[in-house]
PDB file of C-alpha atoms in Angstrom:
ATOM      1  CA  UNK F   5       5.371   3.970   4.458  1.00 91.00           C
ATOM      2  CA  UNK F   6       8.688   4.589   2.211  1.00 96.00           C
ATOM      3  CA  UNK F   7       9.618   2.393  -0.373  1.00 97.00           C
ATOM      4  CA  UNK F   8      12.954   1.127  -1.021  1.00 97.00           C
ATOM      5  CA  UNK F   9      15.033  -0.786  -4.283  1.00 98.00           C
ATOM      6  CA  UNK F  10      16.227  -4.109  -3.978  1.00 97.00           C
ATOM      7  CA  UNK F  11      19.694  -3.096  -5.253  1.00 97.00           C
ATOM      8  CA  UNK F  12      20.170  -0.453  -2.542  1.00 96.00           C
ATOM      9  CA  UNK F  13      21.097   2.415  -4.871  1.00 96.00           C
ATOM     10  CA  UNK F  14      18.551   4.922  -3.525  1.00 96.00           C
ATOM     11  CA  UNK F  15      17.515   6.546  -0.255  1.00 97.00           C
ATOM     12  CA  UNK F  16      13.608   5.604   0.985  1.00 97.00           C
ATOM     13  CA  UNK F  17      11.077   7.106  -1.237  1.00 97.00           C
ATOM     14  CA  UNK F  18       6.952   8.599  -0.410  1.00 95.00           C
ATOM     15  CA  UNK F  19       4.617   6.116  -1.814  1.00 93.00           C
ATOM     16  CA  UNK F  20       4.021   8.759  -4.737  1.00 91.00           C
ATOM     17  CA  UNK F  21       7.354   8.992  -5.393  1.00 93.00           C
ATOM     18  CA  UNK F  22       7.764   5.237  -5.950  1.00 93.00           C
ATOM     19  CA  UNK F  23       4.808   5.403  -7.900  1.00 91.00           C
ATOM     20  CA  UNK F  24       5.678   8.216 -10.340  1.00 89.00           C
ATOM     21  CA  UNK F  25       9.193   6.388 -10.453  1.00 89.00           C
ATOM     22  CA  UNK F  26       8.176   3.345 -11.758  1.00 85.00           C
ATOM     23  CA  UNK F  27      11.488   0.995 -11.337  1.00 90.00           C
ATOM     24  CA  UNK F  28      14.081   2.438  -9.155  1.00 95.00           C
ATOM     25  CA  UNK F  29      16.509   4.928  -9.996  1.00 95.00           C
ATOM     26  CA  UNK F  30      18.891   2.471  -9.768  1.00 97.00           C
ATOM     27  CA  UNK F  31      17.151  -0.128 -11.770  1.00 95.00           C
ATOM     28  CA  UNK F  32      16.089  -2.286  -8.757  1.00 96.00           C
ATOM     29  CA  UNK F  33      12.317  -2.977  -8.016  1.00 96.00           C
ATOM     30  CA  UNK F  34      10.525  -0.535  -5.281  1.00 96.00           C
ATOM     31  CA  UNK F  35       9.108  -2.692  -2.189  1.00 96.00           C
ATOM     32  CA  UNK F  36       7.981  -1.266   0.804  1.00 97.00           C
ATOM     33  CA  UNK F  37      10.530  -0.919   3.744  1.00 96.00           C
ATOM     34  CA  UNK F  38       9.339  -2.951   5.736  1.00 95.00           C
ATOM     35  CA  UNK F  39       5.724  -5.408   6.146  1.00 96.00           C
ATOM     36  CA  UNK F  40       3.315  -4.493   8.375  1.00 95.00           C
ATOM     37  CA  UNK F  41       1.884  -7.308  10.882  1.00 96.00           C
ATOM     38  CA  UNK F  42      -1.740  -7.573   9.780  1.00 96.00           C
ATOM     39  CA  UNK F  43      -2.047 -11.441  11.718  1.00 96.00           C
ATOM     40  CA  UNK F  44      -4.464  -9.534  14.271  1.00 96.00           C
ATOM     41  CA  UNK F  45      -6.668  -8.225  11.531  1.00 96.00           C
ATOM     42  CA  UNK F  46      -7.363 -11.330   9.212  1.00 97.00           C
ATOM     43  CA  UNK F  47     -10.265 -12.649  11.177  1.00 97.00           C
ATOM     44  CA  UNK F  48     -11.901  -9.384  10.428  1.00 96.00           C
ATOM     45  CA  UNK F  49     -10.888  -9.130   6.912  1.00 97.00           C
ATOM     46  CA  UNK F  50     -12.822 -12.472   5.986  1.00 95.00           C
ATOM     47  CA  UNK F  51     -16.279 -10.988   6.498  1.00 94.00           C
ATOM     48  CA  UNK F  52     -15.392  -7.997   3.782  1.00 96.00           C
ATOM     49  CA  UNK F  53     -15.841  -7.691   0.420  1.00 95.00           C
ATOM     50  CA  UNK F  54     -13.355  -7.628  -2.705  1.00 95.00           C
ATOM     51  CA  UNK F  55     -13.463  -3.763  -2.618  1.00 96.00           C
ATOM     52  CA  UNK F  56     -13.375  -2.938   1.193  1.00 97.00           C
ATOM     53  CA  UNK F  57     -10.411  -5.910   1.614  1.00 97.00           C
ATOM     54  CA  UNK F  58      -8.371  -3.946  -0.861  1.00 96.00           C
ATOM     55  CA  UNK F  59      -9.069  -0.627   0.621  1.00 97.00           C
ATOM     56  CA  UNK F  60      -7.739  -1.572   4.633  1.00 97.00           C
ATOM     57  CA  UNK F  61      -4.630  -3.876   2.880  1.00 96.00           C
ATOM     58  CA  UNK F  62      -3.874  -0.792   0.491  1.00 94.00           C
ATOM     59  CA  UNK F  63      -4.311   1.328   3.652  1.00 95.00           C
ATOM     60  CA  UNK F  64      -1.503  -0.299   5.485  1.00 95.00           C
ATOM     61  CA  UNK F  65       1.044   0.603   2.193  1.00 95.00           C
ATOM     62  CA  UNK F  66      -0.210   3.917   0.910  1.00 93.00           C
ATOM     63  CA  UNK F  67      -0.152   7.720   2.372  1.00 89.00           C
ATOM     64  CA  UNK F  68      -3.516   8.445   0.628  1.00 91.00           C
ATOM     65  CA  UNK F  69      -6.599   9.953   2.333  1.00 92.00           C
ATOM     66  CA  UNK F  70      -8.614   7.569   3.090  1.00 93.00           C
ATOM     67  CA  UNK F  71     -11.568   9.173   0.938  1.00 95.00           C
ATOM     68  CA  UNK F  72      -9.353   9.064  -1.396  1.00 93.00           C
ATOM     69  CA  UNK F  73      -7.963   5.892  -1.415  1.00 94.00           C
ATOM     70  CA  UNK F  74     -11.605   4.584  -1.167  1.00 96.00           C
ATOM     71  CA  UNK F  75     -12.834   6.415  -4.254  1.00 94.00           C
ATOM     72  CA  UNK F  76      -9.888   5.152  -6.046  1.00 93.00           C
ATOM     73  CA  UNK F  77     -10.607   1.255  -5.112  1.00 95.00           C
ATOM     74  CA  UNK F  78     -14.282   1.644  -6.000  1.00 95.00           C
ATOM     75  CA  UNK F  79     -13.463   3.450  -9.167  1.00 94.00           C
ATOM     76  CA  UNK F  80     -10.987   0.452 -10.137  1.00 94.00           C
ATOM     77  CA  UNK F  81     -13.388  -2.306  -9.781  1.00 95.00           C
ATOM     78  CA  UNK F  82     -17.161  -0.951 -11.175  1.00 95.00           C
ATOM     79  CA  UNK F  83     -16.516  -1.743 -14.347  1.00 93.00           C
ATOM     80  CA  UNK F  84     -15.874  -5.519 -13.428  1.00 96.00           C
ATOM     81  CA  UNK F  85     -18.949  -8.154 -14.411  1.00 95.00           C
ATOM     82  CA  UNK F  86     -19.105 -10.073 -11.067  1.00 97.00           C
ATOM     83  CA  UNK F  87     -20.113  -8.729  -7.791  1.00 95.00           C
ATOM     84  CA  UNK F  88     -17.407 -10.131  -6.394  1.00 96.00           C
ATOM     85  CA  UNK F  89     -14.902  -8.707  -8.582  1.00 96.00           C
ATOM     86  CA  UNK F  90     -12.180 -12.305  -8.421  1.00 96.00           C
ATOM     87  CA  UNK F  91     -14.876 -14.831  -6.701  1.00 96.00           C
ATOM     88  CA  UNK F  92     -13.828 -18.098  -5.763  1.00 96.00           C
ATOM     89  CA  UNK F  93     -15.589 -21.193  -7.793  1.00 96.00           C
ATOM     90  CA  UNK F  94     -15.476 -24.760  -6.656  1.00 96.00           C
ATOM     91  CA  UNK F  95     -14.892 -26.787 -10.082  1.00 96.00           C
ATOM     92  CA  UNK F  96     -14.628 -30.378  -9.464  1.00 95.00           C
ATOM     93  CA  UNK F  97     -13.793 -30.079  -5.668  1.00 94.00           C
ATOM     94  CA  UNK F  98     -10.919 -27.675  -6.508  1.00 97.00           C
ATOM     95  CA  UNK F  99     -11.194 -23.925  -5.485  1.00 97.00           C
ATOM     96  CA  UNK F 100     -10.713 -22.034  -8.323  1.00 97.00           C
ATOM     97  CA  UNK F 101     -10.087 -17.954  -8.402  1.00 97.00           C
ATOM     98  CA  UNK F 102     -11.814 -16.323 -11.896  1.00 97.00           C
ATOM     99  CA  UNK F 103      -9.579 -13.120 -12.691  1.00 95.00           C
ATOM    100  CA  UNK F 104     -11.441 -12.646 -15.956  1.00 95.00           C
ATOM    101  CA  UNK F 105     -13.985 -10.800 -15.022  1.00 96.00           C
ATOM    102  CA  UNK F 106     -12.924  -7.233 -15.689  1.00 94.00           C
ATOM    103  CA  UNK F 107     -13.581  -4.796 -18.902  1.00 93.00           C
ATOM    104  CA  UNK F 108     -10.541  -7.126 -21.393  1.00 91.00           C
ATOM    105  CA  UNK F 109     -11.529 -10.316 -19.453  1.00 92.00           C
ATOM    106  CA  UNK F 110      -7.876 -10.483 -19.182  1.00 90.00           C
ATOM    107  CA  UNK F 111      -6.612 -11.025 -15.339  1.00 92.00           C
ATOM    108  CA  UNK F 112      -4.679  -7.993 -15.983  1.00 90.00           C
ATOM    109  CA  UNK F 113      -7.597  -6.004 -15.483  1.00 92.00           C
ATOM    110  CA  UNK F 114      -6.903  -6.338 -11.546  1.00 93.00           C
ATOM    111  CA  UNK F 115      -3.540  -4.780 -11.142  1.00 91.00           C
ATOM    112  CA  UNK F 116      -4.050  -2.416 -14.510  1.00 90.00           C
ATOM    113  CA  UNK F 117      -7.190  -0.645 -13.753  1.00 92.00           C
ATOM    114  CA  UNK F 118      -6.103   0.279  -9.807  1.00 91.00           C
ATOM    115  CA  UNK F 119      -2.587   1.370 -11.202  1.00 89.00           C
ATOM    116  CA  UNK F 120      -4.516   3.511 -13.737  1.00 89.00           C
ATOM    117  CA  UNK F 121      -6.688   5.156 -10.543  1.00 89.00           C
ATOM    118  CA  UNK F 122      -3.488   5.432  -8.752  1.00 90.00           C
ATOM    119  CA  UNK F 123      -1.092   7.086 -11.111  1.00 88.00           C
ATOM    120  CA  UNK F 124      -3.981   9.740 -12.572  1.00 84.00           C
ATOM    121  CA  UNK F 125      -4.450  10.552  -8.383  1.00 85.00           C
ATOM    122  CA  UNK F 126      -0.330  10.965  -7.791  1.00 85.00           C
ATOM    123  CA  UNK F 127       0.755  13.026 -10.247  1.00 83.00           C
ATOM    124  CA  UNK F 128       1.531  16.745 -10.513  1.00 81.00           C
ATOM    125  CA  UNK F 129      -1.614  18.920 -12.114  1.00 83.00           C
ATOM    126  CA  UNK F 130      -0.909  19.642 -15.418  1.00 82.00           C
ATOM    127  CA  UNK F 131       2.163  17.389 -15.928  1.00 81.00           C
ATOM    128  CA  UNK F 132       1.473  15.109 -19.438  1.00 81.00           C
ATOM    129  CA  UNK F 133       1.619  11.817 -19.121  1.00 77.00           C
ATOM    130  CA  UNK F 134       2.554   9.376 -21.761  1.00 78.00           C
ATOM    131  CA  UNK F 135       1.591   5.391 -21.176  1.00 75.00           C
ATOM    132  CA  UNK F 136       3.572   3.493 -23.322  1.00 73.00           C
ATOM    133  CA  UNK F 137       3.052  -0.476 -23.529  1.00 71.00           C
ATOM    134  CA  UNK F 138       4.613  -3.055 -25.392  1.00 68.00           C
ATOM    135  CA  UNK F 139       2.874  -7.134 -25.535  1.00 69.00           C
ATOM    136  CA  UNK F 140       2.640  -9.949 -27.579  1.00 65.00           C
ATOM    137  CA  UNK F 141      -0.642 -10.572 -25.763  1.00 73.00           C
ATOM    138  CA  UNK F 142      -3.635  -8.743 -23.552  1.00 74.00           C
ATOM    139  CA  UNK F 143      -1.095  -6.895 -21.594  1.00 74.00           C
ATOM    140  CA  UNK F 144      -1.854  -3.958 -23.709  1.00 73.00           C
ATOM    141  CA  UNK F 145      -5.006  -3.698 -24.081  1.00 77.00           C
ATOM    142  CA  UNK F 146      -6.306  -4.207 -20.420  1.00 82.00           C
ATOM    143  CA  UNK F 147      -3.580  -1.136 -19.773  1.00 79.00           C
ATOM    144  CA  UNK F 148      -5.020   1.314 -22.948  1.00 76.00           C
ATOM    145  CA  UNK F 149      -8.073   0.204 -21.756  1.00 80.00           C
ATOM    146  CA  UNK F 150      -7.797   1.077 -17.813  1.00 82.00           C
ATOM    147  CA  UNK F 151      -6.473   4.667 -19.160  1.00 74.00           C
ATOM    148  CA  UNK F 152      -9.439   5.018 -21.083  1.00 71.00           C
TER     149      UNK F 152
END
């Protein structure tokens, strides 16, 4: 799967490149080239868990190994304080999806803590890297705290 930037200014990046890249060269946003047609598999995917839903989406997006990419999703999500990682409640007759559940209790914690996994997996032995953040809020700390 390559990656592309939705001003056009770059050829088709690896899904490491676009990870180690952050925003595009060009200043666009990366998105992959194209989506893959996963109707055929969503029957399936209702039986799985939080953890093993992730791992055959993220599959369909990422060159990893698939140990790898396992590891990494399982890694992400131990620290989180419900089996289910984001269950759905019913409150009131409404369907309700808790994303506070992870190490901050921020809903941050979901995308944070898997780009932490990802990023320490992609990038070149040996090669610092610096994670700089910037919030008026709990953006920070679920980041810092992901990198811990």
């Amino acid at each position: 799967m390559n990656y592309i930037s939705t001003r056009g200014g770059i050829k088709p990046v690896s899904f490491r490149e676009s990870v180690m890249m952050g925003l595009a060269r060009d200043g666009g946003l990366l998105l992959p080239e194209s989506i893959p047609d996963a109707r055929d598999r969503l029957a399936p995917w209702k039986k799985l868990s939080y953890q093993d839903l992730a791992i055959e989406v993220m599959k369909l997006y990422v060159d990893l190994p698939p140990a790898d990419l396992e590891r990494l999703v399982r890694r992400s999500y131990a620290s989180f304080g419900h089996p289910d990682i984001t269950p759905v409640v019913s409150v009131g007759g409404v369907h309700v999806l808790e994303l506070f559940h992870g190490p901050t209790l921020a809903f941050k914690d979901v995308g944070a803590r898997f780009f932490a996994h990802i990023l320490k997996l992609v990038r070149e032995p040996g090669r610092p890297l610096t994670i700089l953040t910037a919030t008026s809020g709990d953006t920070g700390a679920a980041v810092a705290q992901a990198f811990w």
